[in-house]
PDB file of C-alpha atoms and ligand atoms in Angstrom:
ATOM      1  CA  UNK A   1      29.748  -7.317 -17.812  1.00  0.00           C
ATOM      2  CA  UNK A   2      28.787  -5.130 -14.889  1.00  0.00           C
ATOM      3  CA  UNK A   3      26.454  -6.835 -12.424  1.00  0.00           C
ATOM      4  CA  UNK A   4      23.561  -4.709 -11.181  1.00  0.00           C
ATOM      5  CA  UNK A   5      20.896  -5.506  -8.577  1.00  0.00           C
ATOM      6  CA  UNK A   6      17.748  -7.291  -9.772  1.00  0.00           C
ATOM      7  CA  UNK A   7      14.709  -5.120 -10.531  1.00  0.00           C
ATOM      8  CA  UNK A   8      12.181  -4.930  -7.720  1.00  0.00           C
ATOM      9  CA  UNK A   9       8.979  -6.874  -8.360  1.00  0.00           C
ATOM     10  CA  UNK A  10       5.995  -4.658  -9.202  1.00  0.00           C
ATOM     11  CA  UNK A  11       3.661  -3.964  -6.288  1.00  0.00           C
ATOM     12  CA  UNK A  12       0.099  -5.005  -7.111  1.00  0.00           C
ATOM     13  CA  UNK A  13      -3.265  -4.964  -5.361  1.00  0.00           C
ATOM     14  CA  UNK A  14      -6.252  -7.294  -5.597  1.00  0.00           C
ATOM     15  CA  UNK A  15      -9.441  -6.139  -7.312  1.00  0.00           C
ATOM     16  CA  UNK A  16     -12.722  -7.159  -5.681  1.00  0.00           C
ATOM     17  CA  UNK A  17     -14.468  -9.808  -7.756  1.00  0.00           C
ATOM     18  CA  UNK A  18     -11.881  -9.845 -10.566  1.00  0.00           C
ATOM     19  CA  UNK A  19      -8.760 -11.971 -11.133  1.00  0.00           C
ATOM     20  CA  UNK A  20      -6.701  -9.086 -12.571  1.00  0.00           C
ATOM     21  CA  UNK A  21      -4.267  -7.121 -10.397  1.00  0.00           C
ATOM     22  CA  UNK A  22      -3.773  -3.342 -10.199  1.00  0.00           C
ATOM     23  CA  UNK A  23      -0.127  -2.307 -10.501  1.00  0.00           C
ATOM     24  CA  UNK A  24       0.730   0.432  -8.018  1.00  0.00           C
ATOM     25  CA  UNK A  25       2.885   3.275  -9.266  1.00  0.00           C
ATOM     26  CA  UNK A  26       3.413   5.903  -6.542  1.00  0.00           C
ATOM     27  CA  UNK A  27       1.669   6.717  -3.251  1.00  0.00           C
ATOM     28  CA  UNK A  28       0.665  10.272  -2.370  1.00  0.00           C
ATOM     29  CA  UNK A  29      -1.013  11.097   0.948  1.00  0.00           C
ATOM     30  CA  UNK A  30      -2.988  14.130   2.027  1.00  0.00           C
ATOM     31  CA  UNK A  31      -2.558  15.488   5.542  1.00  0.00           C
ATOM     32  CA  UNK A  32      -5.087  17.485   7.567  1.00  0.00           C
ATOM     33  CA  UNK A  33      -8.021  16.688   5.279  1.00  0.00           C
ATOM     34  CA  UNK A  34     -10.637  16.309   8.037  1.00  0.00           C
ATOM     35  CA  UNK A  35     -11.278  18.607  10.981  1.00  0.00           C
ATOM     36  CA  UNK A  36      -9.952  16.969  14.141  1.00  0.00           C
ATOM     37  CA  UNK A  37     -11.604  19.508  16.454  1.00  0.00           C
ATOM     38  CA  UNK A  38     -10.391  22.414  18.565  1.00  0.00           C
ATOM     39  CA  UNK A  39      -7.694  20.332  20.249  1.00  0.00           C
ATOM     40  CA  UNK A  40      -5.950  19.882  16.900  1.00  0.00           C
ATOM     41  CA  UNK A  41      -3.057  22.200  16.196  1.00  0.00           C
ATOM     42  CA  UNK A  42      -3.582  21.841  12.447  1.00  0.00           C
ATOM     43  CA  UNK A  43      -4.055  25.091  10.516  1.00  0.00           C
ATOM     44  CA  UNK A  44      -6.934  24.314   8.160  1.00  0.00           C
ATOM     45  CA  UNK A  45      -6.714  27.707   6.476  1.00  0.00           C
ATOM     46  CA  UNK A  46      -3.440  26.577   4.901  1.00  0.00           C
ATOM     47  CA  UNK A  47      -3.514  24.624   1.631  1.00  0.00           C
ATOM     48  CA  UNK A  48      -3.683  20.870   2.229  1.00  0.00           C
ATOM     49  CA  UNK A  49      -0.272  19.336   2.647  1.00  0.00           C
ATOM     50  CA  UNK A  50       0.821  16.202   0.875  1.00  0.00           C
ATOM     51  CA  UNK A  51       3.576  13.696   1.485  1.00  0.00           C
ATOM     52  CA  UNK A  52       4.548  10.336   0.012  1.00  0.00           C
ATOM     53  CA  UNK A  53       5.067   6.774   1.080  1.00  0.00           C
ATOM     54  CA  UNK A  54       7.350   4.520  -0.948  1.00  0.00           C
ATOM     55  CA  UNK A  55       5.522   2.095  -3.214  1.00  0.00           C
ATOM     56  CA  UNK A  56       7.264  -0.663  -1.253  1.00  0.00           C
ATOM     57  CA  UNK A  57       5.164   0.333   1.794  1.00  0.00           C
ATOM     58  CA  UNK A  58       2.006  -0.944   0.092  1.00  0.00           C
ATOM     59  CA  UNK A  59       0.792  -4.359   1.245  1.00  0.00           C
ATOM     60  CA  UNK A  60      -2.547  -6.095   1.014  1.00  0.00           C
ATOM     61  CA  UNK A  61      -4.603  -5.459   4.123  1.00  0.00           C
ATOM     62  CA  UNK A  62      -4.977  -9.011   5.388  1.00  0.00           C
ATOM     63  CA  UNK A  63      -3.335 -11.207   7.972  1.00  0.00           C
ATOM     64  CA  UNK A  64      -0.671  -9.533  10.116  1.00  0.00           C
ATOM     65  CA  UNK A  65       1.013  -6.164   9.738  1.00  0.00           C
ATOM     66  CA  UNK A  66       4.392  -5.869  11.479  1.00  0.00           C
ATOM     67  CA  UNK A  67       4.830  -3.545  14.465  1.00  0.00           C
ATOM     68  CA  UNK A  68       7.615  -1.359  13.056  1.00  0.00           C
ATOM     69  CA  UNK A  69      10.892  -0.639  14.831  1.00  0.00           C
ATOM     70  CA  UNK A  70      11.774   2.746  16.278  1.00  0.00           C
ATOM     71  CA  UNK A  71       8.435   3.766  17.768  1.00  0.00           C
ATOM     72  CA  UNK A  72       6.512   3.691  21.035  1.00  0.00           C
ATOM     73  CA  UNK A  73       3.425   5.263  19.389  1.00  0.00           C
ATOM     74  CA  UNK A  74       2.366   3.217  16.363  1.00  0.00           C
ATOM     75  CA  UNK A  75      -0.955   4.697  15.165  1.00  0.00           C
ATOM     76  CA  UNK A  76      -3.789   3.810  12.802  1.00  0.00           C
ATOM     77  CA  UNK A  77      -5.348   6.144  10.219  1.00  0.00           C
ATOM     78  CA  UNK A  78      -8.210   4.806   8.061  1.00  0.00           C
ATOM     79  CA  UNK A  79      -8.489   6.551   4.693  1.00  0.00           C
ATOM     80  CA  UNK A  80     -10.240   6.448   1.329  1.00  0.00           C
ATOM     81  CA  UNK A  81      -7.655   5.450  -1.282  1.00  0.00           C
ATOM     82  CA  UNK A  82      -8.030   6.748  -4.840  1.00  0.00           C
ATOM     83  CA  UNK A  83      -6.394   4.721  -7.643  1.00  0.00           C
ATOM     84  CA  UNK A  84      -5.685   6.589 -10.877  1.00  0.00           C
ATOM     85  CA  UNK A  85      -6.260   5.185 -14.357  1.00  0.00           C
ATOM     86  CA  UNK A  86      -4.830   8.242 -16.097  1.00  0.00           C
ATOM     87  CA  UNK A  87      -2.245  10.812 -15.157  1.00  0.00           C
ATOM     88  CA  UNK A  88      -1.949  14.427 -16.118  1.00  0.00           C
ATOM     89  CA  UNK A  89      -0.564  17.818 -15.244  1.00  0.00           C
ATOM     90  CA  UNK A  90      -2.685  20.790 -14.134  1.00  0.00           C
ATOM     91  CA  UNK A  91      -5.875  18.715 -14.262  1.00  0.00           C
ATOM     92  CA  UNK A  92      -9.118  20.714 -14.209  1.00  0.00           C
ATOM     93  CA  UNK A  93     -11.094  19.780 -11.060  1.00  0.00           C
ATOM     94  CA  UNK A  94     -14.192  19.408 -13.238  1.00  0.00           C
ATOM     95  CA  UNK A  95     -12.402  16.685 -15.241  1.00  0.00           C
ATOM     96  CA  UNK A  96     -10.450  15.094 -12.378  1.00  0.00           C
ATOM     97  CA  UNK A  97     -12.813  12.255 -11.476  1.00  0.00           C
ATOM     98  CA  UNK A  98     -12.505  11.001 -15.052  1.00  0.00           C
ATOM     99  CA  UNK A  99      -8.894  10.096 -14.197  1.00  0.00           C
ATOM    100  CA  UNK A 100      -9.913   7.713 -11.394  1.00  0.00           C
ATOM    101  CA  UNK A 101      -9.731   3.944 -11.921  1.00  0.00           C
ATOM    102  CA  UNK A 102     -11.241   2.920  -8.600  1.00  0.00           C
ATOM    103  CA  UNK A 103     -11.266   3.170  -4.834  1.00  0.00           C
ATOM    104  CA  UNK A 104     -10.280   1.186  -1.745  1.00  0.00           C
ATOM    105  CA  UNK A 105     -10.106   1.534   2.017  1.00  0.00           C
ATOM    106  CA  UNK A 106      -6.541   1.706   3.326  1.00  0.00           C
ATOM    107  CA  UNK A 107      -4.454   2.422   6.406  1.00  0.00           C
ATOM    108  CA  UNK A 108      -1.880   5.221   6.664  1.00  0.00           C
ATOM    109  CA  UNK A 109       0.111   3.636   9.502  1.00  0.00           C
ATOM    110  CA  UNK A 110       2.187   6.198  11.360  1.00  0.00           C
ATOM    111  CA  UNK A 111       5.011   6.306  13.889  1.00  0.00           C
ATOM    112  CA  UNK A 112       3.318   9.210  15.679  1.00  0.00           C
ATOM    113  CA  UNK A 113       6.118   9.898  18.146  1.00  0.00           C
ATOM    114  CA  UNK A 114       8.532  10.388  15.263  1.00  0.00           C
ATOM    115  CA  UNK A 115       6.012  12.614  13.460  1.00  0.00           C
ATOM    116  CA  UNK A 116       5.466  14.748  16.565  1.00  0.00           C
ATOM    117  CA  UNK A 117       9.220  15.201  16.936  1.00  0.00           C
ATOM    118  CA  UNK A 118       9.603  16.006  13.228  1.00  0.00           C
ATOM    119  CA  UNK A 119       6.881  18.660  13.404  1.00  0.00           C
ATOM    120  CA  UNK A 120       8.458  20.247  16.488  1.00  0.00           C
ATOM    121  CA  UNK A 121      11.886  20.335  14.879  1.00  0.00           C
ATOM    122  CA  UNK A 122      10.703  21.366  11.406  1.00  0.00           C
ATOM    123  CA  UNK A 123      11.984  18.118   9.891  1.00  0.00           C
ATOM    124  CA  UNK A 124      10.542  15.884   7.184  1.00  0.00           C
ATOM    125  CA  UNK A 125       7.942  13.212   7.960  1.00  0.00           C
ATOM    126  CA  UNK A 126       9.611  10.271   6.214  1.00  0.00           C
ATOM    127  CA  UNK A 127      10.689   8.512   9.402  1.00  0.00           C
ATOM    128  CA  UNK A 128       7.078   8.694  10.618  1.00  0.00           C
ATOM    129  CA  UNK A 129       5.330   7.694   7.420  1.00  0.00           C
ATOM    130  CA  UNK A 130       7.691   5.684   5.220  1.00  0.00           C
ATOM    131  CA  UNK A 131       8.453   2.182   6.489  1.00  0.00           C
ATOM    132  CA  UNK A 132       7.777  -1.390   5.423  1.00  0.00           C
ATOM    133  CA  UNK A 133       4.059  -2.253   5.378  1.00  0.00           C
ATOM    134  CA  UNK A 134       3.101   1.333   6.290  1.00  0.00           C
ATOM    135  CA  UNK A 135       0.241   1.275   3.778  1.00  0.00           C
ATOM    136  CA  UNK A 136      -1.992  -1.817   4.073  1.00  0.00           C
ATOM    137  CA  UNK A 137      -4.697  -1.415   1.419  1.00  0.00           C
ATOM    138  CA  UNK A 138      -7.911  -3.386   0.926  1.00  0.00           C
ATOM    139  CA  UNK A 139      -9.243  -4.745  -2.350  1.00  0.00           C
ATOM    140  CA  UNK A 140      -9.827  -2.132  -5.040  1.00  0.00           C
ATOM    141  CA  UNK A 141     -13.265  -1.531  -6.516  1.00  0.00           C
ATOM    142  CA  UNK A 142     -13.505  -0.172 -10.076  1.00  0.00           C
ATOM    143  CA  UNK A 143     -15.431   3.066 -10.605  1.00  0.00           C
ATOM    144  CA  UNK A 144     -17.839   1.142 -12.854  1.00  0.00           C
ATOM    145  CA  UNK A 145     -18.927  -0.773  -9.742  1.00  0.00           C
ATOM    146  CA  UNK A 146     -18.823   1.785  -6.914  1.00  0.00           C
ATOM    147  CA  UNK A 147     -19.147   5.128  -8.726  1.00  0.00           C
ATOM    148  CA  UNK A 148     -17.415   8.125  -7.152  1.00  0.00           C
ATOM    149  CA  UNK A 149     -18.338   8.044  -3.456  1.00  0.00           C
ATOM    150  CA  UNK A 150     -18.780  11.542  -2.046  1.00  0.00           C
ATOM    151  CA  UNK A 151     -20.432  10.383   1.188  1.00  0.00           C
ATOM    152  CA  UNK A 152     -20.090   7.265   3.304  1.00  0.00           C
ATOM    153  CA  UNK A 153     -18.791   6.400   6.750  1.00  0.00           C
ATOM    154  CA  UNK A 154     -15.031   6.202   7.260  1.00  0.00           C
ATOM    155  CA  UNK A 155     -14.676   3.954  10.299  1.00  0.00           C
ATOM    156  CA  UNK A 156     -12.143   1.989  12.295  1.00  0.00           C
ATOM    157  CA  UNK A 157     -12.458  -0.313  15.281  1.00  0.00           C
ATOM    158  CA  UNK A 158      -9.676  -1.826  17.380  1.00  0.00           C
ATOM    159  CA  UNK A 159     -10.550  -5.130  19.089  1.00  0.00           C
ATOM    160  CA  UNK A 160     -14.203  -4.357  18.324  1.00  0.00           C
ATOM    161  CA  UNK A 161     -14.126  -0.947  20.052  1.00  0.00           C
ATOM    162  CA  UNK A 162     -14.910   2.134  17.918  1.00  0.00           C
ATOM    163  CA  UNK A 163     -11.853   4.387  17.441  1.00  0.00           C
ATOM    164  CA  UNK A 164     -12.387   6.465  14.286  1.00  0.00           C
ATOM    165  CA  UNK A 165     -15.671   7.700  12.851  1.00  0.00           C
ATOM    166  CA  UNK A 166     -16.075  10.227  10.037  1.00  0.00           C
ATOM    167  CA  UNK A 167     -17.704  10.653   6.658  1.00  0.00           C
ATOM    168  CA  UNK A 168     -16.301  11.214   3.191  1.00  0.00           C
ATOM    169  CA  UNK A 169     -18.593  14.247   2.970  1.00  0.00           C
ATOM    170  CA  UNK A 170     -16.418  15.896   5.677  1.00  0.00           C
ATOM    171  CA  UNK A 171     -13.254  15.913   3.567  1.00  0.00           C
ATOM    172  CA  UNK A 172     -11.846  19.458   3.444  1.00  0.00           C
ATOM    173  CA  UNK A 173     -10.334  18.841  -0.003  1.00  0.00           C
ATOM    174  CA  UNK A 174     -12.585  16.358  -1.836  1.00  0.00           C
ATOM    175  CA  UNK A 175     -11.193  13.815  -4.279  1.00  0.00           C
ATOM    176  CA  UNK A 176     -11.543  15.903  -7.454  1.00  0.00           C
ATOM    177  CA  UNK A 177      -9.820  18.890  -5.838  1.00  0.00           C
ATOM    178  CA  UNK A 178      -7.121  16.631  -4.376  1.00  0.00           C
ATOM    179  CA  UNK A 179      -6.265  15.264  -7.819  1.00  0.00           C
ATOM    180  CA  UNK A 180      -6.237  18.776  -9.267  1.00  0.00           C
ATOM    181  CA  UNK A 181      -4.054  20.033  -6.411  1.00  0.00           C
ATOM    182  CA  UNK A 182      -1.426  17.296  -6.749  1.00  0.00           C
ATOM    183  CA  UNK A 183      -1.350  17.735 -10.524  1.00  0.00           C
ATOM    184  CA  UNK A 184      -0.331  21.365 -10.082  1.00  0.00           C
ATOM    185  CA  UNK A 185       2.860  20.222  -8.335  1.00  0.00           C
ATOM    186  CA  UNK A 186       3.824  17.213 -10.483  1.00  0.00           C
ATOM    187  CA  UNK A 187       2.789  15.031 -13.410  1.00  0.00           C
ATOM    188  CA  UNK A 188       0.399  12.412 -12.063  1.00  0.00           C
ATOM    189  CA  UNK A 189       0.785   8.977 -13.640  1.00  0.00           C
ATOM    190  CA  UNK A 190      -1.451   5.925 -14.222  1.00  0.00           C
ATOM    191  CA  UNK A 191      -1.335   3.615 -11.234  1.00  0.00           C
ATOM    192  CA  UNK A 192      -0.691   6.389  -8.719  1.00  0.00           C
ATOM    193  CA  UNK A 193      -2.576   6.083  -5.421  1.00  0.00           C
ATOM    194  CA  UNK A 194      -3.832   9.003  -3.355  1.00  0.00           C
ATOM    195  CA  UNK A 195      -4.571   8.418   0.339  1.00  0.00           C
ATOM    196  CA  UNK A 196      -7.069  11.148   1.198  1.00  0.00           C
ATOM    197  CA  UNK A 197      -6.581  11.784   4.905  1.00  0.00           C
ATOM    198  CA  UNK A 198      -8.196  10.447   8.053  1.00  0.00           C
ATOM    199  CA  UNK A 199     -11.024  11.517  10.386  1.00  0.00           C
ATOM    200  CA  UNK A 200     -10.414  12.087  14.132  1.00  0.00           C
ATOM    201  CA  UNK A 201      -9.814   9.302  16.615  1.00  0.00           C
ATOM    202  CA  UNK A 202      -6.316   8.211  15.627  1.00  0.00           C
ATOM    203  CA  UNK A 203      -4.668   6.318  18.477  1.00  0.00           C
ATOM    204  CA  UNK A 204      -1.821   3.985  19.328  1.00  0.00           C
ATOM    205  CA  UNK A 205      -1.800   0.264  18.614  1.00  0.00           C
ATOM    206  CA  UNK A 206      -0.342  -2.635  20.584  1.00  0.00           C
ATOM    207  CA  UNK A 207       0.946  -5.989  19.341  1.00  0.00           C
ATOM    208  CA  UNK A 208      -1.993  -8.374  18.948  1.00  0.00           C
ATOM    209  CA  UNK A 209      -4.577  -5.635  18.324  1.00  0.00           C
ATOM    210  CA  UNK A 210      -7.121  -6.464  15.616  1.00  0.00           C
ATOM    211  CA  UNK A 211      -8.009  -3.547  13.332  1.00  0.00           C
ATOM    212  CA  UNK A 212     -11.331  -3.683  11.496  1.00  0.00           C
ATOM    213  CA  UNK A 213     -11.967  -0.696   9.273  1.00  0.00           C
ATOM    214  CA  UNK A 214     -13.560   0.476   6.083  1.00  0.00           C
ATOM    215  CA  UNK A 215     -15.266   3.058   3.958  1.00  0.00           C
ATOM    216  CA  UNK A 216     -18.986   2.423   3.535  1.00  0.00           C
ATOM    217  CA  UNK A 217     -19.807   1.927  -0.130  1.00  0.00           C
ATOM    218  CA  UNK A 218     -16.191   1.057  -0.990  1.00  0.00           C
ATOM    219  CA  UNK A 219     -14.888  -1.777   1.147  1.00  0.00           C
ATOM    220  CA  UNK A 220     -13.479  -2.931   4.430  1.00  0.00           C
ATOM    221  CA  UNK A 221     -10.392  -4.635   5.777  1.00  0.00           C
ATOM    222  CA  UNK A 222      -9.117  -6.494   8.814  1.00  0.00           C
ATOM    223  CA  UNK A 223      -5.522  -6.873   9.970  1.00  0.00           C
ATOM    224  CA  UNK A 224      -3.803  -7.864  13.194  1.00  0.00           C
ATOM    225  CA  UNK A 225      -0.777  -6.014  14.571  1.00  0.00           C
ATOM    226  CA  UNK A 226       2.171  -8.384  14.778  1.00  0.00           C
ATOM    227  CA  UNK A 227       4.873  -8.580  17.451  1.00  0.00           C
ATOM    228  CA  UNK A 228       7.480  -5.830  17.745  1.00  0.00           C
ATOM    229  CA  UNK A 229      10.280  -6.245  15.220  1.00  0.00           C
TER     230      UNK A 229
HETATM  231 MN1  LIG B 301      -3.018  10.041   6.922  1.00  0.00          MN
END
């Protein structure tokens, strides 16, 4: 009999106030979904870009997150995370919110120096975005309990100092349109997560920094940056 590696354990997330767990399928991320101001080089007339993180990057946002190898510019990005109950292809934006299971606050942790180099050289973003524990996510809240938030502060503090401040109402591509957009490129599936982009104020982290962050009306999280690996 041919020996094959063991199957990876499913990745699951806690649900606020419920003992059940949400099984994560795939992780899609939107880029450039908030205006970062005139200093930003982003072209907001272009369609929103998306990229992925491996499911294995998802961890619960509590305790320590490791400082990843290979970077001198490890950055925070606080984002609204959309968790899908139903998939679909070419979803009508008017129907898209009906596919949502719930929401959470999450971090799109980024090796910014590697991303900057990738952009300059026209290379892919995987080295910047896809690493272990690159997506710490807070407890999920079912739609039945938080509705579909279209406004609410998206905030992040480091060691108690404000770093990121924005509002869901400032999203360039709101949640319904984001679901519809992704579903024009691929078949969305139950359990998929969509990280919806981050407001301005992203900055580098140091070992020992304490990140407190959240999305008002959805949830909040706190993690500490661990020592360099
Ligand atoms: Mn992001």
